[in-house]
PDB file of C-alpha atoms in Angstrom:
ATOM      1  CA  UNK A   8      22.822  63.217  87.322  1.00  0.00           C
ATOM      2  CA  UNK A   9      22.827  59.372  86.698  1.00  0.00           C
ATOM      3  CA  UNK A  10      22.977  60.481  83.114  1.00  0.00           C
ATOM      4  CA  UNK A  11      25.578  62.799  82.694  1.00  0.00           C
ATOM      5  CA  UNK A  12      27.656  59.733  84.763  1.00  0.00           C
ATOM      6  CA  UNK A  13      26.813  56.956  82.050  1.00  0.00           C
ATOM      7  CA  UNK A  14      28.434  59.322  79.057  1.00  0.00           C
ATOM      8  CA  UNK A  15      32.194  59.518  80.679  1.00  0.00           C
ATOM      9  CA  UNK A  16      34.395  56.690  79.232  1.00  0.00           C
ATOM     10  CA  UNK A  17      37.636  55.404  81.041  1.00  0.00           C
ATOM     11  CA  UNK A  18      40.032  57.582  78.667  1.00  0.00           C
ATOM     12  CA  UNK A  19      38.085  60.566  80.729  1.00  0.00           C
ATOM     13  CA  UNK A  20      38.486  59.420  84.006  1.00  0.00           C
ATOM     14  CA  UNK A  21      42.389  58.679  82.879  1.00  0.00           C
ATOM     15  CA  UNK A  22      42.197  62.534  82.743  1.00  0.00           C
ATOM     16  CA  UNK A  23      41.357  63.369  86.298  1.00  0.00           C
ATOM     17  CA  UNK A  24      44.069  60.100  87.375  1.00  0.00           C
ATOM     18  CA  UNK A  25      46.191  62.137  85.479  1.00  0.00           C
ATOM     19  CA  UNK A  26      45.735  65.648  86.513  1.00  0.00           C
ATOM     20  CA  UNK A  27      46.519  63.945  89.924  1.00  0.00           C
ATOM     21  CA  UNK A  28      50.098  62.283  89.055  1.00  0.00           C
ATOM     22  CA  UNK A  29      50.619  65.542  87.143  1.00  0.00           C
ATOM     23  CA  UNK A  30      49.920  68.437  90.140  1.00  0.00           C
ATOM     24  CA  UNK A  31      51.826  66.170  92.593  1.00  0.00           C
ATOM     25  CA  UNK A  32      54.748  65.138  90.376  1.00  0.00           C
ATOM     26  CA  UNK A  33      54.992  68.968  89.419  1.00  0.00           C
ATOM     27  CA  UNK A  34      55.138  69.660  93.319  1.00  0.00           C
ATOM     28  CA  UNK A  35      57.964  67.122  94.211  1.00  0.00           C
ATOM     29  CA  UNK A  36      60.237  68.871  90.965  1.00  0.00           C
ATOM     30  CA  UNK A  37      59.734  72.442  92.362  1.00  0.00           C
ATOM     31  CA  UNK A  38      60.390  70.768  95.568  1.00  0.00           C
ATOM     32  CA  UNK A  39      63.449  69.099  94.083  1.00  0.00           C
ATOM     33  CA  UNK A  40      64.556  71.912  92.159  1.00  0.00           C
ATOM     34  CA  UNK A  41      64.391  74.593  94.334  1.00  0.00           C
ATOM     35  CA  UNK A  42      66.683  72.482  96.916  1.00  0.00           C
ATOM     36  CA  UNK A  43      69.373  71.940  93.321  1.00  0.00           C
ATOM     37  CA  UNK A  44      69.121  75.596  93.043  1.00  0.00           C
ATOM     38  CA  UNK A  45      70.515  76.560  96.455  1.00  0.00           C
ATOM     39  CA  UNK A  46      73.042  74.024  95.935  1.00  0.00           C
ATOM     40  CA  UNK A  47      74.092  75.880  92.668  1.00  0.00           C
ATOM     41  CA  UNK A  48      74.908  79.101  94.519  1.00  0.00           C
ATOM     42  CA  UNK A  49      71.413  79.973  95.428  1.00  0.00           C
ATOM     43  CA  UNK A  50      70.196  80.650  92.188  1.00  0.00           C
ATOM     44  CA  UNK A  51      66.640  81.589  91.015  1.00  0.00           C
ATOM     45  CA  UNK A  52      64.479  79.352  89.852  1.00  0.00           C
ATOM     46  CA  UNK A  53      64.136  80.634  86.445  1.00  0.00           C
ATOM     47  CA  UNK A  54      67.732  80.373  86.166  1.00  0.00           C
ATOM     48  CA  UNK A  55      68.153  76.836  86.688  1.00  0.00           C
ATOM     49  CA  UNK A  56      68.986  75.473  83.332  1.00  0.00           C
ATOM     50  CA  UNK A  57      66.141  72.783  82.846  1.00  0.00           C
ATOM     51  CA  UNK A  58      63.701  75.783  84.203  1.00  0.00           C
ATOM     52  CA  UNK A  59      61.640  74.963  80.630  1.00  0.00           C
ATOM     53  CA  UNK A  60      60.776  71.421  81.585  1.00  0.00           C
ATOM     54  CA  UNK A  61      58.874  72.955  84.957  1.00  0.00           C
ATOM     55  CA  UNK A  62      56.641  75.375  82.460  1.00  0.00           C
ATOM     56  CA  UNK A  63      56.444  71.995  80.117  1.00  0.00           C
ATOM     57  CA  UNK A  64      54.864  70.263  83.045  1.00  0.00           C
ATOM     58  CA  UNK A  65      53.041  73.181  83.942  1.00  0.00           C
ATOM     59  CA  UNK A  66      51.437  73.330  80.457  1.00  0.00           C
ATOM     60  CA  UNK A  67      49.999  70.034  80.686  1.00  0.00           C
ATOM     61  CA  UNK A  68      48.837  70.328  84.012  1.00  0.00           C
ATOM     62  CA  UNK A  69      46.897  73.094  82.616  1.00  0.00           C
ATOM     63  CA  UNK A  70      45.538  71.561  79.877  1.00  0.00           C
ATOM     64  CA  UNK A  71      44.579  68.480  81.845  1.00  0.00           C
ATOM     65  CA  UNK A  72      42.644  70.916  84.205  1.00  0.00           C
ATOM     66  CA  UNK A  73      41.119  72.381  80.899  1.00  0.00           C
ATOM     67  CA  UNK A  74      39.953  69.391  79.146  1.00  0.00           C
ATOM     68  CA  UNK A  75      38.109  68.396  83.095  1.00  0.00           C
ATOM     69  CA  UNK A  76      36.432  71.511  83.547  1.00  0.00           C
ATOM     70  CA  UNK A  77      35.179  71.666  79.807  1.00  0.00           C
ATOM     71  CA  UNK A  78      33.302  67.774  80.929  1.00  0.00           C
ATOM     72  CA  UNK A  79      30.431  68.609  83.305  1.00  0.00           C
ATOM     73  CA  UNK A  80      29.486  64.892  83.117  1.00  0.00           C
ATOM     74  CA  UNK A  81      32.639  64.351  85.139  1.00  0.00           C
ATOM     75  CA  UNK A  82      32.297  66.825  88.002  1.00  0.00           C
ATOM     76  CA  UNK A  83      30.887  63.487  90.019  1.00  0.00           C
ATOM     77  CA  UNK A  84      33.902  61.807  89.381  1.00  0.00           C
ATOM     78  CA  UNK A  85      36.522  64.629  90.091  1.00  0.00           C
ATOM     79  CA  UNK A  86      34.560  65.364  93.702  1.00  0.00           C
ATOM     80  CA  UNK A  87      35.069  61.722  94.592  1.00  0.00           C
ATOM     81  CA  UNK A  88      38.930  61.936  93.835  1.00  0.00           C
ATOM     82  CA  UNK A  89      39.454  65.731  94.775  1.00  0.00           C
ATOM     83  CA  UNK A  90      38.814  66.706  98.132  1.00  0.00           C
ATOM     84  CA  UNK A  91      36.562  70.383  97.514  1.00  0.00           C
ATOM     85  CA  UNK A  92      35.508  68.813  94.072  1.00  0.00           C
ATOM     86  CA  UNK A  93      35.255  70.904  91.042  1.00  0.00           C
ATOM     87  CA  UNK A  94      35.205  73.865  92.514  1.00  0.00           C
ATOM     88  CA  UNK A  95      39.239  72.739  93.903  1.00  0.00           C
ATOM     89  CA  UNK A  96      40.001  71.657  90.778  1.00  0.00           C
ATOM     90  CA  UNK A  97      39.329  75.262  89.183  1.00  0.00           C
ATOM     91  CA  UNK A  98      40.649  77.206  91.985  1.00  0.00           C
ATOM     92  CA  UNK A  99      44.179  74.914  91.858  1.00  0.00           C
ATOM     93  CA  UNK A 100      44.167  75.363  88.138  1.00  0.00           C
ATOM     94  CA  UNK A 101      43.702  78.979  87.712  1.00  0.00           C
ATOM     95  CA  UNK A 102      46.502  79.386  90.116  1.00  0.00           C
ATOM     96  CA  UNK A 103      48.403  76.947  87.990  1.00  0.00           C
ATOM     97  CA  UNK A 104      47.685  79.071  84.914  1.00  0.00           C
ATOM     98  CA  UNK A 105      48.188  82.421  86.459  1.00  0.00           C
ATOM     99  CA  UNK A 106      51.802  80.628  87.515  1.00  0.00           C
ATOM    100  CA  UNK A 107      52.087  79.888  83.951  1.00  0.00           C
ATOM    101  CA  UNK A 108      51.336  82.970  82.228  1.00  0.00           C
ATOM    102  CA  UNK A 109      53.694  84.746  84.304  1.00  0.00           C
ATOM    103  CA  UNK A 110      56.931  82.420  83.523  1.00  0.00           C
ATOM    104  CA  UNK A 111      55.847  81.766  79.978  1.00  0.00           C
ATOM    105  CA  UNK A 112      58.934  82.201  77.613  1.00  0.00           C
ATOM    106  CA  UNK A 113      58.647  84.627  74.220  1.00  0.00           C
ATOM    107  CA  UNK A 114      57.938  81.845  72.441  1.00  0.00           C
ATOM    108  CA  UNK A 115      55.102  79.772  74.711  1.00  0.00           C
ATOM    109  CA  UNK A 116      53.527  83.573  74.149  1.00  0.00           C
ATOM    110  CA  UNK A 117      54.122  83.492  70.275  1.00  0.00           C
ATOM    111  CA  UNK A 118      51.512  80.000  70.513  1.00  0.00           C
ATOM    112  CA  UNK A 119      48.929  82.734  71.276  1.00  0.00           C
ATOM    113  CA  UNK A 120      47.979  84.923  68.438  1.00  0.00           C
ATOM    114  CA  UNK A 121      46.033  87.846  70.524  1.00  0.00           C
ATOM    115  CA  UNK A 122      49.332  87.642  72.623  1.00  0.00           C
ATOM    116  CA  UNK A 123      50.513  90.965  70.565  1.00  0.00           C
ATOM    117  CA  UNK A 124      47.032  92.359  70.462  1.00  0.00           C
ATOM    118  CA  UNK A 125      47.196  92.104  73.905  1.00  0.00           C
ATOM    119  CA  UNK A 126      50.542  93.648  74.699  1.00  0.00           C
ATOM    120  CA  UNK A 127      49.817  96.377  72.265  1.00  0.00           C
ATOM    121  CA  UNK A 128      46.440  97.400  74.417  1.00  0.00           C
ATOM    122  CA  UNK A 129      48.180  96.772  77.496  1.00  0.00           C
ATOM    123  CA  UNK A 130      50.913  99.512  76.524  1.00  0.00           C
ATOM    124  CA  UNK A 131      48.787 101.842  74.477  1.00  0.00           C
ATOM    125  CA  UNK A 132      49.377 102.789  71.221  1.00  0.00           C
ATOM    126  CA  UNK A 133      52.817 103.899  70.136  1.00  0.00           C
ATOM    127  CA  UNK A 134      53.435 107.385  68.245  1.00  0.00           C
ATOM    128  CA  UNK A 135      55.848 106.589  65.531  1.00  0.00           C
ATOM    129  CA  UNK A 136      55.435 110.042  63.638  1.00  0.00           C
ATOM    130  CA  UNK A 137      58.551 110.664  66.254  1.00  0.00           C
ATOM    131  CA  UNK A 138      61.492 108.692  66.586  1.00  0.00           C
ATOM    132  CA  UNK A 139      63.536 109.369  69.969  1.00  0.00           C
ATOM    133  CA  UNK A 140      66.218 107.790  68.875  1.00  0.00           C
ATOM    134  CA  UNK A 141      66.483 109.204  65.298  1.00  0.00           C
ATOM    135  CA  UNK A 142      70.290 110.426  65.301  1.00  0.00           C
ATOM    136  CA  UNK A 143      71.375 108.660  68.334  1.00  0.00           C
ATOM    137  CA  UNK A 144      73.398 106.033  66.701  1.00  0.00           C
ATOM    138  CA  UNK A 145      73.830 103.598  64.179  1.00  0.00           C
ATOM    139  CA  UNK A 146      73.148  99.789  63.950  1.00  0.00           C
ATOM    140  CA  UNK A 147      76.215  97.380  63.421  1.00  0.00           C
ATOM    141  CA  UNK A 148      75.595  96.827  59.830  1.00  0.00           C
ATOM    142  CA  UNK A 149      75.468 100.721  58.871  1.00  0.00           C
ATOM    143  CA  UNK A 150      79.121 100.886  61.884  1.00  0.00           C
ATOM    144  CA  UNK A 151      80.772  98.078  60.189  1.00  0.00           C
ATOM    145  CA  UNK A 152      80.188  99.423  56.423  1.00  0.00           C
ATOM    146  CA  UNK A 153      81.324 103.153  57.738  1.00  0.00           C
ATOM    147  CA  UNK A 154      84.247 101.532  59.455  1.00  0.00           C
ATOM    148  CA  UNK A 155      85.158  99.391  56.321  1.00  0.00           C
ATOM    149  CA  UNK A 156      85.137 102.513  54.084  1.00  0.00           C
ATOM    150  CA  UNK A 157      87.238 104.619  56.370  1.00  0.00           C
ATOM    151  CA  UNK A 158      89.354 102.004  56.602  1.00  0.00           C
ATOM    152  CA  UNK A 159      89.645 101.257  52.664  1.00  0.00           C
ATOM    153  CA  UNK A 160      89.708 105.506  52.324  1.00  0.00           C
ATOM    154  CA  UNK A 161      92.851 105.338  54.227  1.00  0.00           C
ATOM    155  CA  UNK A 162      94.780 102.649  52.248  1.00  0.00           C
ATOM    156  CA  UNK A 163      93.863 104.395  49.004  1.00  0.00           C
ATOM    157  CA  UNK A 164      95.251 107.567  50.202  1.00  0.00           C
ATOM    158  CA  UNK A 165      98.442 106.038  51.971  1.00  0.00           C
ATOM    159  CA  UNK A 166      98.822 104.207  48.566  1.00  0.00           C
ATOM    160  CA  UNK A 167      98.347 107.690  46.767  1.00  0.00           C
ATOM    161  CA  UNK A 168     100.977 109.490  49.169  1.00  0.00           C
ATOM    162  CA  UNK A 169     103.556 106.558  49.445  1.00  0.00           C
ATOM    163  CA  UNK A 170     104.645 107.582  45.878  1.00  0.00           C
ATOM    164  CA  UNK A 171     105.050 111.577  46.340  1.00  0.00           C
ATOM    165  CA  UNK A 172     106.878 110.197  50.207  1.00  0.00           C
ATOM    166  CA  UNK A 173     109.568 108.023  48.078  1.00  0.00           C
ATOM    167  CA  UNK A 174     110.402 110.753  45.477  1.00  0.00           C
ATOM    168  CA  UNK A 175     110.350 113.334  48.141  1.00  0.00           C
ATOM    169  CA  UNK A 176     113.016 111.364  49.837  1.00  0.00           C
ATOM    170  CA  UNK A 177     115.470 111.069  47.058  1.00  0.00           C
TER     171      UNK A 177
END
């Protein structure tokens, strides 16, 4: 064990100091921001409108965790600064990631590029042979175009009838 203890350098341990800072400054904002929240009308969470720095944190918390677990040669040093060790470390950090996957945003997702892979197992396969809503409607595009021809249809028949009106009239 001695050996695997020689090979960690002080930018590693800065890792595990940091993981620290990170998990309890990211407790104290929830903390913080869930009491703002209920002072904004008791809103959720994800509503509050800095909600993407608490994922931020989140995501480096995680990747913190990540870069400690993937170091075996530092497991000594985490179990001397985390109370349960290691195995604390990965139990706090998959519920940190679990937390994190489940408020990511559309785009955090669009970092992962089995994201849509996974989605499209998760849902199954979609027949397209069919289209429910063939017929149903149009986009705006195709309404504005059909409304914009209408409307120039009707000007070039009022202007068509306006002379036949006038000599009728006289």
């Amino acid at each position: 064990m001695e050996e695997n203890t020689a090979q960690v350098t002080k930018e590693d341990l800065w890792y595990i100091d940091n993981y620290l800072v990170l998990k309890d400054y990211y407790d104290r904002t929830i903390s913080r921001i869930a009491a703002r929240c209920i002072r904004m009308g008791n809103i959720a969470m994800e509503e509050y409108p800095f909600y993407s720095y608490i994922l931020d944190v989140l995501e480096e918390i995680c990747e913190t965790g990540n870069y400690i677990v993937s170091k075996p040669e530092m497991y000594p040093y985490v179990a001397r600064k985390i109370a349960g060790g290691i195995e604390a470390l990965q139990n706090n950090l998959s519920i940190y990631q679990q937390e994190l996957k489940n408020n990511s945003s559309p785009d955090m997702i669009k970092q992962d590029p089995t994201e849509i892979n996974k989605m499209k197992e998760a849902l199954g396969e979609i027949d397209t042979t069919f289209d429910p809503t063939a017929g149903a409607g149009m986009n705006i595009d195709d309404l504005m175009n059909k409304l914009l021809a209408e409307n120039q249809k009707e000007q070039e028949q009022s202007a068509e009838t306006k002379p036949t009106d006038e000599g009728n009239q006289q």
